[in-house]
Amino acid sequence: QLHELGEKGKRMMPRIEALYRRQQQAQRQGILSNPQAQFDLNDAINELIDIKNEQIRLAEQLGDPQLVKEYKEQRSQIYAAKDRMLYGR
């Protein structure tokens, strides 16, 4: 299950990257706020966070603290990327 979730997350990356490019393109064209692009990007990133949360839950069930730590670090990186992509922070 952990592997399947990881693969699902990897398959989402091209979609997230495309949505981010769409948002960036709108900003370059002078559209300071493109609500649909932001919504779609936020939704995709939240789906990726949900995958990480599920991986954390499964790793906790397996009793593997190192794996839990790795997934939590990955989730933190996703949150940081989300802030940069959506809010420029």
PDB file of N, CA and C in Angstrom:
ATOM      1  N   GLN A   1       0.821  -1.197   0.000  1.00  0.00           N
ATOM      2  CA  GLN A   1       0.000   0.000   0.000  1.00  0.00           C
ATOM      3  C   GLN A   1       0.862   1.257   0.000  1.00  0.00           C
ATOM      4  N   LEU A   2       1.929   1.231   0.799  1.00  0.00           N
ATOM      5  CA  LEU A   2       2.826   2.386   0.846  1.00  0.00           C
ATOM      6  C   LEU A   2       3.422   2.665  -0.523  1.00  0.00           C
ATOM      7  N   HIS A   3       3.842   1.614  -1.196  1.00  0.00           N
ATOM      8  CA  HIS A   3       4.427   1.762  -2.525  1.00  0.00           C
ATOM      9  C   HIS A   3       3.394   2.308  -3.515  1.00  0.00           C
ATOM     10  N   GLU A   4       2.187   1.757  -3.467  1.00  0.00           N
ATOM     11  CA  GLU A   4       1.127   2.223  -4.364  1.00  0.00           C
ATOM     12  C   GLU A   4       0.825   3.702  -4.138  1.00  0.00           C
ATOM     13  N   LEU A   5       0.781   4.122  -2.867  1.00  0.00           N
ATOM     14  CA  LEU A   5       0.532   5.530  -2.574  1.00  0.00           C
ATOM     15  C   LEU A   5       1.672   6.400  -3.085  1.00  0.00           C
ATOM     16  N   GLY A   6       2.901   5.920  -2.928  1.00  0.00           N
ATOM     17  CA  GLY A   6       4.055   6.657  -3.436  1.00  0.00           C
ATOM     18  C   GLY A   6       3.987   6.825  -4.938  1.00  0.00           C
ATOM     19  N   GLU A   7       3.610   5.768  -5.628  1.00  0.00           N
ATOM     20  CA  GLU A   7       3.485   5.836  -7.088  1.00  0.00           C
ATOM     21  C   GLU A   7       2.359   6.792  -7.499  1.00  0.00           C
ATOM     22  N   LYS A   8       1.268   6.764  -6.755  1.00  0.00           N
ATOM     23  CA  LYS A   8       0.164   7.675  -7.049  1.00  0.00           C
ATOM     24  C   LYS A   8       0.632   9.119  -6.895  1.00  0.00           C
ATOM     25  N   GLY A   9       1.397   9.383  -5.853  1.00  0.00           N
ATOM     26  CA  GLY A   9       1.936  10.723  -5.640  1.00  0.00           C
ATOM     27  C   GLY A   9       2.858  11.151  -6.763  1.00  0.00           C
ATOM     28  N   LYS A  10       3.706  10.233  -7.219  1.00  0.00           N
ATOM     29  CA  LYS A  10       4.623  10.545  -8.328  1.00  0.00           C
ATOM     30  C   LYS A  10       3.849  10.855  -9.607  1.00  0.00           C
ATOM     31  N   ARG A  11       2.771  10.121  -9.831  1.00  0.00           N
ATOM     32  CA  ARG A  11       1.964  10.356 -11.034  1.00  0.00           C
ATOM     33  C   ARG A  11       1.253  11.706 -10.985  1.00  0.00           C
ATOM     34  N   MET A  12       1.069  12.254  -9.798  1.00  0.00           N
ATOM     35  CA  MET A  12       0.399  13.549  -9.664  1.00  0.00           C
ATOM     36  C   MET A  12       1.326  14.721  -9.985  1.00  0.00           C
ATOM     37  N   MET A  13       2.619  14.517  -9.909  1.00  0.00           N
ATOM     38  CA  MET A  13       3.560  15.623 -10.059  1.00  0.00           C
ATOM     39  C   MET A  13       3.452  16.344 -11.402  1.00  0.00           C
ATOM     40  N   PRO A  14       3.346  15.655 -12.529  1.00  0.00           N
ATOM     41  CA  PRO A  14       3.194  16.394 -13.798  1.00  0.00           C
ATOM     42  C   PRO A  14       1.938  17.276 -13.810  1.00  0.00           C
ATOM     43  N   ARG A  15       0.855  16.799 -13.193  1.00  0.00           N
ATOM     44  CA  ARG A  15      -0.385  17.588 -13.128  1.00  0.00           C
ATOM     45  C   ARG A  15      -0.158  18.852 -12.290  1.00  0.00           C
ATOM     46  N   ILE A  16       0.490  18.691 -11.141  1.00  0.00           N
ATOM     47  CA  ILE A  16       0.753  19.832 -10.272  1.00  0.00           C
ATOM     48  C   ILE A  16       1.657  20.833 -10.985  1.00  0.00           C
ATOM     49  N   GLU A  17       2.684  20.322 -11.651  1.00  0.00           N
ATOM     50  CA  GLU A  17       3.596  21.214 -12.382  1.00  0.00           C
ATOM     51  C   GLU A  17       2.863  21.963 -13.493  1.00  0.00           C
ATOM     52  N   ALA A  18       1.976  21.293 -14.200  1.00  0.00           N
ATOM     53  CA  ALA A  18       1.215  21.942 -15.273  1.00  0.00           C
ATOM     54  C   ALA A  18       0.279  23.007 -14.699  1.00  0.00           C
ATOM     55  N   LEU A  19      -0.363  22.698 -13.596  1.00  0.00           N
ATOM     56  CA  LEU A  19      -1.254  23.682 -12.968  1.00  0.00           C
ATOM     57  C   LEU A  19      -0.469  24.891 -12.474  1.00  0.00           C
ATOM     58  N   TYR A  20       0.724  24.645 -11.954  1.00  0.00           N
ATOM     59  CA  TYR A  20       1.566  25.752 -11.493  1.00  0.00           C
ATOM     60  C   TYR A  20       1.996  26.622 -12.668  1.00  0.00           C
ATOM     61  N   ARG A  21       2.380  25.993 -13.780  1.00  0.00           N
ATOM     62  CA  ARG A  21       2.746  26.762 -14.977  1.00  0.00           C
ATOM     63  C   ARG A  21       1.565  27.592 -15.475  1.00  0.00           C
ATOM     64  N   ARG A  22       0.361  27.026 -15.417  1.00  0.00           N
ATOM     65  CA  ARG A  22      -0.834  27.752 -15.851  1.00  0.00           C
ATOM     66  C   ARG A  22      -1.057  28.987 -14.988  1.00  0.00           C
ATOM     67  N   GLN A  23      -0.867  28.834 -13.695  1.00  0.00           N
ATOM     68  CA  GLN A  23      -1.026  29.966 -12.791  1.00  0.00           C
ATOM     69  C   GLN A  23       0.051  31.015 -13.064  1.00  0.00           C
ATOM     70  N   GLN A  24       1.292  30.593 -13.263  1.00  0.00           N
ATOM     71  CA  GLN A  24       2.385  31.520 -13.538  1.00  0.00           C
ATOM     72  C   GLN A  24       2.139  32.273 -14.851  1.00  0.00           C
ATOM     73  N   GLN A  25       1.650  31.572 -15.851  1.00  0.00           N
ATOM     74  CA  GLN A  25       1.370  32.194 -17.142  1.00  0.00           C
ATOM     75  C   GLN A  25       0.293  33.269 -16.993  1.00  0.00           C
ATOM     76  N   ALA A  26      -0.722  32.991 -16.213  1.00  0.00           N
ATOM     77  CA  ALA A  26      -1.782  33.975 -15.991  1.00  0.00           C
ATOM     78  C   ALA A  26      -1.206  35.223 -15.327  1.00  0.00           C
ATOM     79  N   GLN A  27      -0.318  35.017 -14.375  1.00  0.00           N
ATOM     80  CA  GLN A  27       0.292  36.167 -13.694  1.00  0.00           C
ATOM     81  C   GLN A  27       1.155  36.974 -14.658  1.00  0.00           C
ATOM     82  N   ARG A  28       1.884  36.300 -15.536  1.00  0.00           N
ATOM     83  CA  ARG A  28       2.708  37.010 -16.523  1.00  0.00           C
ATOM     84  C   ARG A  28       1.844  37.814 -17.485  1.00  0.00           C
ATOM     85  N   GLN A  29       0.641  37.339 -17.730  1.00  0.00           N
ATOM     86  CA  GLN A  29      -0.273  38.040 -18.633  1.00  0.00           C
ATOM     87  C   GLN A  29      -1.023  39.160 -17.920  1.00  0.00           C
ATOM     88  N   GLY A  30      -0.651  39.402 -16.677  1.00  0.00           N
ATOM     89  CA  GLY A  30      -1.247  40.510 -15.950  1.00  0.00           C
ATOM     90  C   GLY A  30      -2.474  40.160 -15.142  1.00  0.00           C
ATOM     91  N   ILE A  31      -2.807  38.884 -15.116  1.00  0.00           N
ATOM     92  CA  ILE A  31      -3.939  38.453 -14.292  1.00  0.00           C
ATOM     93  C   ILE A  31      -3.360  38.136 -12.914  1.00  0.00           C
ATOM     94  N   LEU A  32      -3.490  39.081 -12.003  1.00  0.00           N
ATOM     95  CA  LEU A  32      -2.850  38.921 -10.700  1.00  0.00           C
ATOM     96  C   LEU A  32      -3.453  37.773  -9.908  1.00  0.00           C
ATOM     97  N   SER A  33      -4.719  37.545 -10.097  1.00  0.00           N
ATOM     98  CA  SER A  33      -5.371  36.466  -9.377  1.00  0.00           C
ATOM     99  C   SER A  33      -6.225  35.677 -10.353  1.00  0.00           C
ATOM    100  N   ASN A  34      -5.903  34.428 -10.518  1.00  0.00           N
ATOM    101  CA  ASN A  34      -6.696  33.537 -11.349  1.00  0.00           C
ATOM    102  C   ASN A  34      -7.304  32.506 -10.406  1.00  0.00           C
ATOM    103  N   PRO A  35      -8.507  32.771  -9.894  1.00  0.00           N
ATOM    104  CA  PRO A  35      -9.083  31.907  -8.860  1.00  0.00           C
ATOM    105  C   PRO A  35      -9.188  30.438  -9.269  1.00  0.00           C
ATOM    106  N   GLN A  36      -9.544  30.179 -10.517  1.00  0.00           N
ATOM    107  CA  GLN A  36      -9.692  28.774 -10.924  1.00  0.00           C
ATOM    108  C   GLN A  36      -8.344  28.072 -10.942  1.00  0.00           C
ATOM    109  N   ALA A  37      -7.312  28.742 -11.446  1.00  0.00           N
ATOM    110  CA  ALA A  37      -5.973  28.141 -11.474  1.00  0.00           C
ATOM    111  C   ALA A  37      -5.484  27.892 -10.054  1.00  0.00           C
ATOM    112  N   GLN A  38      -5.712  28.858  -9.170  1.00  0.00           N
ATOM    113  CA  GLN A  38      -5.290  28.679  -7.774  1.00  0.00           C
ATOM    114  C   GLN A  38      -6.073  27.546  -7.117  1.00  0.00           C
ATOM    115  N   PHE A  39      -7.372  27.494  -7.365  1.00  0.00           N
ATOM    116  CA  PHE A  39      -8.201  26.440  -6.787  1.00  0.00           C
ATOM    117  C   PHE A  39      -7.727  25.068  -7.251  1.00  0.00           C
ATOM    118  N   ASP A  40      -7.506  24.919  -8.559  1.00  0.00           N
ATOM    119  CA  ASP A  40      -7.081  23.630  -9.107  1.00  0.00           C
ATOM    120  C   ASP A  40      -5.724  23.211  -8.547  1.00  0.00           C
ATOM    121  N   LEU A  41      -4.795  24.157  -8.463  1.00  0.00           N
ATOM    122  CA  LEU A  41      -3.467  23.859  -7.926  1.00  0.00           C
ATOM    123  C   LEU A  41      -3.570  23.486  -6.454  1.00  0.00           C
ATOM    124  N   ASN A  42      -4.324  24.252  -5.684  1.00  0.00           N
ATOM    125  CA  ASN A  42      -4.508  23.963  -4.265  1.00  0.00           C
ATOM    126  C   ASN A  42      -5.128  22.583  -4.069  1.00  0.00           C
ATOM    127  N   ASP A  43      -6.119  22.271  -4.875  1.00  0.00           N
ATOM    128  CA  ASP A  43      -6.799  20.981  -4.788  1.00  0.00           C
ATOM    129  C   ASP A  43      -5.831  19.825  -5.061  1.00  0.00           C
ATOM    130  N   ALA A  44      -5.000  19.965  -6.084  1.00  0.00           N
ATOM    131  CA  ALA A  44      -4.038  18.914  -6.427  1.00  0.00           C
ATOM    132  C   ALA A  44      -2.995  18.743  -5.322  1.00  0.00           C
ATOM    133  N   ILE A  45      -2.521  19.853  -4.777  1.00  0.00           N
ATOM    134  CA  ILE A  45      -1.521  19.767  -3.702  1.00  0.00           C
ATOM    135  C   ILE A  45      -2.142  19.136  -2.459  1.00  0.00           C
ATOM    136  N   ASN A  46      -3.381  19.497  -2.160  1.00  0.00           N
ATOM    137  CA  ASN A  46      -4.057  18.893  -1.003  1.00  0.00           C
ATOM    138  C   ASN A  46      -4.219  17.393  -1.179  1.00  0.00           C
ATOM    139  N   GLU A  47      -4.450  16.957  -2.396  1.00  0.00           N
ATOM    140  CA  GLU A  47      -4.558  15.521  -2.665  1.00  0.00           C
ATOM    141  C   GLU A  47      -3.213  14.839  -2.380  1.00  0.00           C
ATOM    142  N   LEU A  48      -2.124  15.489  -2.747  1.00  0.00           N
ATOM    143  CA  LEU A  48      -0.795  14.958  -2.471  1.00  0.00           C
ATOM    144  C   LEU A  48      -0.547  14.906  -0.959  1.00  0.00           C
ATOM    145  N   ILE A  49      -0.990  15.921  -0.237  1.00  0.00           N
ATOM    146  CA  ILE A  49      -0.853  15.930   1.228  1.00  0.00           C
ATOM    147  C   ILE A  49      -1.664  14.787   1.834  1.00  0.00           C
ATOM    148  N   ASP A  50      -2.852  14.535   1.298  1.00  0.00           N
ATOM    149  CA  ASP A  50      -3.667  13.417   1.782  1.00  0.00           C
ATOM    150  C   ASP A  50      -2.938  12.086   1.603  1.00  0.00           C
ATOM    151  N   ILE A  51      -2.239  11.945   0.484  1.00  0.00           N
ATOM    152  CA  ILE A  51      -1.466  10.721   0.244  1.00  0.00           C
ATOM    153  C   ILE A  51      -0.386  10.585   1.310  1.00  0.00           C
ATOM    154  N   LYS A  52       0.320  11.677   1.592  1.00  0.00           N
ATOM    155  CA  LYS A  52       1.373  11.632   2.625  1.00  0.00           C
ATOM    156  C   LYS A  52       0.774  11.292   3.977  1.00  0.00           C
ATOM    157  N   ASN A  53      -0.387  11.863   4.301  1.00  0.00           N
ATOM    158  CA  ASN A  53      -1.035  11.556   5.579  1.00  0.00           C
ATOM    159  C   ASN A  53      -1.364  10.071   5.682  1.00  0.00           C
ATOM    160  N   GLU A  54      -1.821   9.499   4.597  1.00  0.00           N
ATOM    161  CA  GLU A  54      -2.136   8.060   4.582  1.00  0.00           C
ATOM    162  C   GLU A  54      -0.857   7.241   4.733  1.00  0.00           C
ATOM    163  N   GLN A  55       0.220   7.659   4.071  1.00  0.00           N
ATOM    164  CA  GLN A  55       1.490   6.953   4.220  1.00  0.00           C
ATOM    165  C   GLN A  55       1.977   7.034   5.664  1.00  0.00           C
ATOM    166  N   ILE A  56       1.818   8.182   6.290  1.00  0.00           N
ATOM    167  CA  ILE A  56       2.216   8.329   7.695  1.00  0.00           C
ATOM    168  C   ILE A  56       1.406   7.380   8.566  1.00  0.00           C
ATOM    169  N   ARG A  57       0.104   7.332   8.328  1.00  0.00           N
ATOM    170  CA  ARG A  57      -0.767   6.458   9.117  1.00  0.00           C
ATOM    171  C   ARG A  57      -0.356   4.995   8.969  1.00  0.00           C
ATOM    172  N   LEU A  58      -0.087   4.578   7.741  1.00  0.00           N
ATOM    173  CA  LEU A  58       0.315   3.188   7.509  1.00  0.00           C
ATOM    174  C   LEU A  58       1.674   2.886   8.131  1.00  0.00           C
ATOM    175  N   ALA A  59       2.615   3.812   8.022  1.00  0.00           N
ATOM    176  CA  ALA A  59       3.947   3.609   8.616  1.00  0.00           C
ATOM    177  C   ALA A  59       3.838   3.519  10.134  1.00  0.00           C
ATOM    178  N   GLU A  60       2.940   4.312  10.724  1.00  0.00           N
ATOM    179  CA  GLU A  60       2.720   4.224  12.175  1.00  0.00           C
ATOM    180  C   GLU A  60       2.155   2.866  12.546  1.00  0.00           C
ATOM    181  N   GLN A  61       1.230   2.351  11.728  1.00  0.00           N
ATOM    182  CA  GLN A  61       0.664   1.020  11.982  1.00  0.00           C
ATOM    183  C   GLN A  61       1.736  -0.060  11.900  1.00  0.00           C
ATOM    184  N   LEU A  62       2.693   0.128  10.997  1.00  0.00           N
ATOM    185  CA  LEU A  62       3.783  -0.834  10.857  1.00  0.00           C
ATOM    186  C   LEU A  62       4.797  -0.704  11.994  1.00  0.00           C
ATOM    187  N   GLY A  63       4.718   0.389  12.732  1.00  0.00           N
ATOM    188  CA  GLY A  63       5.653   0.611  13.828  1.00  0.00           C
ATOM    189  C   GLY A  63       7.046   0.975  13.348  1.00  0.00           C
ATOM    190  N   ASP A  64       7.119   1.722  12.257  1.00  0.00           N
ATOM    191  CA  ASP A  64       8.410   2.105  11.675  1.00  0.00           C
ATOM    192  C   ASP A  64       8.626   3.607  11.866  1.00  0.00           C
ATOM    193  N   PRO A  65       9.276   4.000  12.985  1.00  0.00           N
ATOM    194  CA  PRO A  65       9.432   5.432  13.265  1.00  0.00           C
ATOM    195  C   PRO A  65      10.278   6.175  12.228  1.00  0.00           C
ATOM    196  N   GLN A  66      11.247   5.496  11.620  1.00  0.00           N
ATOM    197  CA  GLN A  66      12.078   6.142  10.602  1.00  0.00           C
ATOM    198  C   GLN A  66      11.245   6.487   9.369  1.00  0.00           C
ATOM    199  N   LEU A  67      10.407   5.575   8.962  1.00  0.00           N
ATOM    200  CA  LEU A  67       9.543   5.810   7.810  1.00  0.00           C
ATOM    201  C   LEU A  67       8.532   6.920   8.119  1.00  0.00           C
ATOM    202  N   VAL A  68       7.991   6.914   9.331  1.00  0.00           N
ATOM    203  CA  VAL A  68       7.067   7.972   9.744  1.00  0.00           C
ATOM    204  C   VAL A  68       7.772   9.322   9.640  1.00  0.00           C
ATOM    205  N   LYS A  69       9.000   9.385  10.132  1.00  0.00           N
ATOM    206  CA  LYS A  69       9.770  10.627  10.098  1.00  0.00           C
ATOM    207  C   LYS A  69       9.990  11.087   8.656  1.00  0.00           C
ATOM    208  N   GLU A  70      10.363  10.157   7.775  1.00  0.00           N
ATOM    209  CA  GLU A  70      10.603  10.498   6.366  1.00  0.00           C
ATOM    210  C   GLU A  70       9.340  11.061   5.707  1.00  0.00           C
ATOM    211  N   TYR A  71       8.210  10.395   5.941  1.00  0.00           N
ATOM    212  CA  TYR A  71       6.967  10.865   5.338  1.00  0.00           C
ATOM    213  C   TYR A  71       6.543  12.216   5.897  1.00  0.00           C
ATOM    214  N   LYS A  72       6.776  12.439   7.187  1.00  0.00           N
ATOM    215  CA  LYS A  72       6.437  13.734   7.784  1.00  0.00           C
ATOM    216  C   LYS A  72       7.329  14.831   7.210  1.00  0.00           C
ATOM    217  N   GLU A  73       8.593  14.528   6.972  1.00  0.00           N
ATOM    218  CA  GLU A  73       9.491  15.507   6.352  1.00  0.00           C
ATOM    219  C   GLU A  73       9.035  15.825   4.931  1.00  0.00           C
ATOM    220  N   GLN A  74       8.643  14.785   4.189  1.00  0.00           N
ATOM    221  CA  GLN A  74       8.146  14.999   2.837  1.00  0.00           C
ATOM    222  C   GLN A  74       6.883  15.855   2.856  1.00  0.00           C
ATOM    223  N   ARG A  75       6.004  15.585   3.821  1.00  0.00           N
ATOM    224  CA  ARG A  75       4.773  16.373   3.935  1.00  0.00           C
ATOM    225  C   ARG A  75       5.104  17.836   4.243  1.00  0.00           C
ATOM    226  N   SER A  76       6.076  18.074   5.095  1.00  0.00           N
ATOM    227  CA  SER A  76       6.498  19.444   5.412  1.00  0.00           C
ATOM    228  C   SER A  76       7.015  20.152   4.161  1.00  0.00           C
ATOM    229  N   GLN A  77       7.763  19.423   3.336  1.00  0.00           N
ATOM    230  CA  GLN A  77       8.274  19.997   2.092  1.00  0.00           C
ATOM    231  C   GLN A  77       7.126  20.344   1.144  1.00  0.00           C
ATOM    232  N   ILE A  78       6.107  19.514   1.129  1.00  0.00           N
ATOM    233  CA  ILE A  78       4.943  19.782   0.277  1.00  0.00           C
ATOM    234  C   ILE A  78       4.224  21.044   0.760  1.00  0.00           C
ATOM    235  N   TYR A  79       4.071  21.177   2.079  1.00  0.00           N
ATOM    236  CA  TYR A  79       3.438  22.388   2.619  1.00  0.00           C
ATOM    237  C   TYR A  79       4.242  23.633   2.244  1.00  0.00           C
ATOM    238  N   ALA A  80       5.563  23.541   2.338  1.00  0.00           N
ATOM    239  CA  ALA A  80       6.415  24.687   1.989  1.00  0.00           C
ATOM    240  C   ALA A  80       6.279  25.026   0.507  1.00  0.00           C
ATOM    241  N   ALA A  81       6.260  24.001  -0.343  1.00  0.00           N
ATOM    242  CA  ALA A  81       6.100  24.221  -1.787  1.00  0.00           C
ATOM    243  C   ALA A  81       4.730  24.836  -2.081  1.00  0.00           C
ATOM    244  N   LYS A  82       3.726  24.382  -1.355  1.00  0.00           N
ATOM    245  CA  LYS A  82       2.370  24.922  -1.534  1.00  0.00           C
ATOM    246  C   LYS A  82       2.364  26.419  -1.229  1.00  0.00           C
ATOM    247  N   ASP A  83       3.011  26.807  -0.138  1.00  0.00           N
ATOM    248  CA  ASP A  83       3.087  28.235   0.212  1.00  0.00           C
ATOM    249  C   ASP A  83       3.781  29.031  -0.879  1.00  0.00           C
ATOM    250  N   ARG A  84       4.874  28.483  -1.411  1.00  0.00           N
ATOM    251  CA  ARG A  84       5.606  29.190  -2.469  1.00  0.00           C
ATOM    252  C   ARG A  84       4.761  29.297  -3.741  1.00  0.00           C
ATOM    253  N   MET A  85       4.137  28.191  -4.116  1.00  0.00           N
ATOM    254  CA  MET A  85       3.376  28.162  -5.373  1.00  0.00           C
ATOM    255  C   MET A  85       2.123  29.040  -5.321  1.00  0.00           C
ATOM    256  N   LEU A  86       1.418  28.983  -4.212  1.00  0.00           N
ATOM    257  CA  LEU A  86       0.136  29.684  -4.137  1.00  0.00           C
ATOM    258  C   LEU A  86       0.257  31.109  -3.625  1.00  0.00           C
ATOM    259  N   TYR A  87       1.209  31.326  -2.727  1.00  0.00           N
ATOM    260  CA  TYR A  87       1.255  32.620  -2.045  1.00  0.00           C
ATOM    261  C   TYR A  87       2.576  33.356  -2.217  1.00  0.00           C
ATOM    262  N   GLY A  88       3.523  32.738  -2.917  1.00  0.00           N
ATOM    263  CA  GLY A  88       4.810  33.372  -3.159  1.00  0.00           C
ATOM    264  C   GLY A  88       5.641  33.545  -1.913  1.00  0.00           C
ATOM    265  N   ARG A  89       5.408  32.718  -0.903  1.00  0.00           N
ATOM    266  CA  ARG A  89       6.166  32.808   0.355  1.00  0.00           C
ATOM    267  C   ARG A  89       7.299  31.831   0.380  1.00  0.00           C
TER     268      ARG A  89
END
